Amino acid sequence: MMNRVLLKFKSISQIVGADGLSVVILTDPAEQRALSVICDKVMTEQLQLRITLLEHHHKLLPEVLLSMLLSQGSIEDYELMVYDVSDGQYKATLLNKTTLTLRAIRMSDAVLLALISDIPLYIKQELMDKQSSPYTPESNGIQIPINTLETQRLNEELEKAVKEENYRLASFIHKELKRREK
């Protein structure tokens, strides 16, 4: 079996000035390392609904579909796996371990599914080592790997870095954009 790390949902924080975008923090079980995942406005709202434990959350579509799915099996039949980063997006799958059925799933949807179901969410060890940063609970800042930002956002950040004469950051962003062109 491949080396993998179980991820657990730790928090969600809005990105100031980013029009509804948020960063979800996932940690390893020992809370030594953290993985940052960018979520859009809609997914931010969905996650926050579950965190605040909306009274009728069991009637929401993800929960209803989950209950239908589990009527055919159990939580132990499933697992989620984050296996790569490509074009600014984490790549994840949902696996039915009984039937060996594998389906691609957006990373933010995988986080939501893990949060509402207790289906374990794993990440390949080598990817966790590459993408994560040390976790500090009382930290005010969050590190976001540059390769997890969408190309449009990178272009905006490149313009901003050049305008602010932050040429080191501009160089990193430029290298990532060139890598994606290949």
Short mmCIF file of C-alpha atoms in Angstrom, two decimals, residues 23-176:
data_model
loop_
_atom_site.label_atom_id
_atom_site.label_comp_id
_atom_site.label_asym_id
_atom_site.label_seq_id
_atom_site.Cartn_x
_atom_site.Cartn_y
_atom_site.Cartn_z
CA VAL A 23 -8.51 28.90 2.57
CA VAL A 24 -9.32 25.59 4.20
CA ILE A 25 -6.65 24.25 6.52
CA LEU A 26 -6.26 20.49 6.72
CA THR A 27 -3.74 18.93 9.09
CA ASP A 28 -2.14 15.59 9.64
CA PRO A 29 -3.42 13.68 12.71
CA ALA A 30 -0.54 14.94 14.89
CA GLU A 31 -1.22 18.53 13.76
CA GLN A 32 2.40 18.98 12.78
CA ARG A 33 1.83 19.83 9.10
CA ALA A 34 -0.91 21.81 7.36
CA LEU A 35 -2.23 21.75 3.83
CA SER A 36 -3.94 24.86 2.44
CA VAL A 37 -6.81 24.45 -0.03
CA ILE A 38 -8.43 27.38 -1.85
CA CYS A 39 -12.24 27.30 -1.97
CA ASP A 40 -14.62 29.44 -3.99
CA LYS A 41 -17.46 31.45 -2.48
CA VAL A 42 -20.10 28.74 -2.95
CA MET A 43 -18.00 26.03 -1.31
CA THR A 44 -17.05 28.41 1.49
CA GLU A 45 -20.74 28.89 2.23
CA GLN A 46 -21.37 25.14 2.10
CA LEU A 47 -18.55 24.37 4.52
CA GLN A 48 -19.60 27.13 6.89
CA LEU A 49 -23.16 25.78 6.92
CA ARG A 50 -21.82 22.46 8.21
CA ILE A 51 -19.46 24.05 10.74
CA THR A 52 -22.33 26.03 12.28
CA LEU A 53 -24.43 22.84 12.30
CA LEU A 54 -27.44 24.14 10.50
CA GLU A 55 -30.54 22.58 12.10
CA HIS A 56 -31.84 21.01 8.90
CA HIS A 57 -28.52 20.15 7.29
CA HIS A 58 -29.64 16.53 6.79
CA LYS A 59 -32.05 17.82 4.11
CA LEU A 60 -29.31 19.45 2.02
CA LEU A 61 -28.36 17.75 -1.24
CA PRO A 62 -24.90 16.43 -0.22
CA GLU A 63 -26.30 14.87 2.95
CA VAL A 64 -29.29 13.37 1.12
CA LEU A 65 -27.07 11.86 -1.58
CA LEU A 66 -24.70 10.56 1.09
CA SER A 67 -27.55 8.84 2.94
CA MET A 68 -28.67 7.25 -0.35
CA LEU A 69 -25.13 6.11 -1.07
CA LEU A 70 -24.73 4.64 2.40
CA SER A 71 -28.01 2.76 2.09
CA GLN A 72 -26.01 0.56 -0.31
CA GLY A 73 -22.98 0.14 1.97
CA SER A 74 -21.08 1.75 4.81
CA ILE A 75 -18.54 4.51 5.40
CA GLU A 76 -15.82 1.84 5.60
CA ASP A 77 -16.43 1.06 1.92
CA TYR A 78 -15.14 4.49 0.85
CA GLU A 79 -12.07 6.67 0.97
CA LEU A 80 -10.94 9.91 -0.60
CA MET A 81 -7.41 10.39 -1.94
CA VAL A 82 -5.52 13.54 -2.97
CA TYR A 83 -2.90 12.37 -5.42
CA ASP A 84 -1.56 15.33 -7.44
CA VAL A 85 -1.58 19.05 -8.24
CA SER A 86 -2.11 20.15 -11.82
CA ASP A 87 -2.86 23.58 -13.31
CA GLY A 88 -3.42 25.10 -9.88
CA GLN A 89 -5.82 22.41 -8.69
CA TYR A 90 -5.42 19.49 -6.34
CA LYS A 91 -6.53 16.23 -7.94
CA ALA A 92 -8.63 13.90 -5.79
CA THR A 93 -10.66 10.72 -6.14
CA LEU A 94 -13.44 8.92 -4.31
CA LEU A 95 -12.88 5.16 -4.13
CA ASN A 96 -15.40 2.46 -3.33
CA LYS A 97 -13.07 -0.17 -1.88
CA THR A 98 -15.61 -2.97 -2.31
CA THR A 99 -16.35 -2.49 -6.01
CA LEU A 100 -13.05 -0.70 -6.79
CA THR A 101 -15.05 2.06 -8.47
CA LEU A 102 -12.99 5.25 -8.67
CA ARG A 103 -14.40 8.71 -9.44
CA ALA A 104 -12.64 12.05 -9.80
CA ILE A 105 -13.86 14.70 -7.36
CA ARG A 106 -12.99 18.36 -6.87
CA MET A 107 -10.74 18.86 -3.86
CA SER A 108 -13.17 21.24 -2.17
CA ASP A 109 -16.00 18.71 -2.67
CA ALA A 110 -13.77 16.00 -1.18
CA VAL A 111 -13.26 18.20 1.88
CA LEU A 112 -17.02 18.74 2.19
CA LEU A 113 -17.74 15.02 1.78
CA ALA A 114 -15.14 14.11 4.41
CA LEU A 115 -16.57 16.73 6.76
CA ILE A 116 -20.19 15.53 6.51
CA SER A 117 -19.51 11.81 6.38
CA ASP A 118 -16.34 10.85 8.19
CA ILE A 119 -15.14 9.21 4.97
CA PRO A 120 -11.37 9.38 5.43
CA LEU A 121 -9.50 11.90 3.29
CA TYR A 122 -5.92 10.90 2.53
CA ILE A 123 -3.07 12.53 0.65
CA LYS A 124 -0.03 10.82 -0.83
CA GLN A 125 2.89 11.20 1.60
CA GLU A 126 5.20 12.68 -1.04
CA LEU A 127 2.55 15.26 -2.01
CA MET A 128 1.96 16.18 1.64
CA ASP A 129 5.71 16.61 2.12
CA LYS A 130 5.89 18.88 -0.93
CA GLN A 131 2.72 20.94 -0.45
CA SER A 132 2.34 21.28 3.33
CA SER A 133 3.90 23.69 5.78
CA PRO A 134 4.48 23.46 9.51
CA TYR A 135 1.22 23.89 11.41
CA THR A 136 1.09 26.55 14.09
CA PRO A 137 -2.39 26.89 15.65
CA GLU A 138 -1.89 30.47 16.83
CA SER A 139 -0.43 31.70 13.53
CA ASN A 140 -1.99 34.75 11.89
CA GLY A 141 -0.74 33.89 8.41
CA ILE A 142 -1.33 30.99 6.08
CA GLN A 143 1.12 29.67 3.50
CA ILE A 144 -0.44 28.80 0.17
CA PRO A 145 1.72 26.89 -2.31
CA ILE A 146 2.01 28.85 -5.53
CA ASN A 147 1.22 25.77 -7.64
CA THR A 148 -2.28 25.58 -6.10
CA LEU A 149 -3.38 28.95 -7.46
CA GLU A 150 -5.33 29.14 -10.69
CA THR A 151 -3.55 30.63 -13.68
CA GLN A 152 -5.76 33.73 -13.76
CA ARG A 153 -5.00 34.43 -10.08
CA LEU A 154 -1.28 33.92 -10.73
CA ASN A 155 -1.36 36.46 -13.56
CA GLU A 156 -3.08 38.95 -11.25
CA GLU A 157 -0.51 38.31 -8.52
CA LEU A 158 2.33 38.69 -11.05
CA GLU A 159 1.03 42.12 -12.05
CA LYS A 160 0.69 43.08 -8.41
CA ALA A 161 4.21 41.87 -7.55
CA VAL A 162 5.74 43.84 -10.43
CA LYS A 163 3.74 46.95 -9.50
CA GLU A 164 4.96 46.66 -5.90
CA GLU A 165 8.51 45.98 -7.16
CA ASN A 166 8.59 42.60 -5.42
CA TYR A 167 10.76 41.08 -8.13
CA ARG A 168 11.63 37.93 -6.18
CA LEU A 169 7.95 36.99 -5.90
CA ALA A 170 7.39 38.02 -9.52
CA SER A 171 10.20 35.67 -10.55
CA PHE A 172 8.64 32.72 -8.67
CA ILE A 173 5.23 33.41 -10.21
CA HIS A 174 6.72 33.81 -13.68
CA LYS A 175 8.53 30.45 -13.36
CA GLU A 176 5.29 28.73 -12.32
#
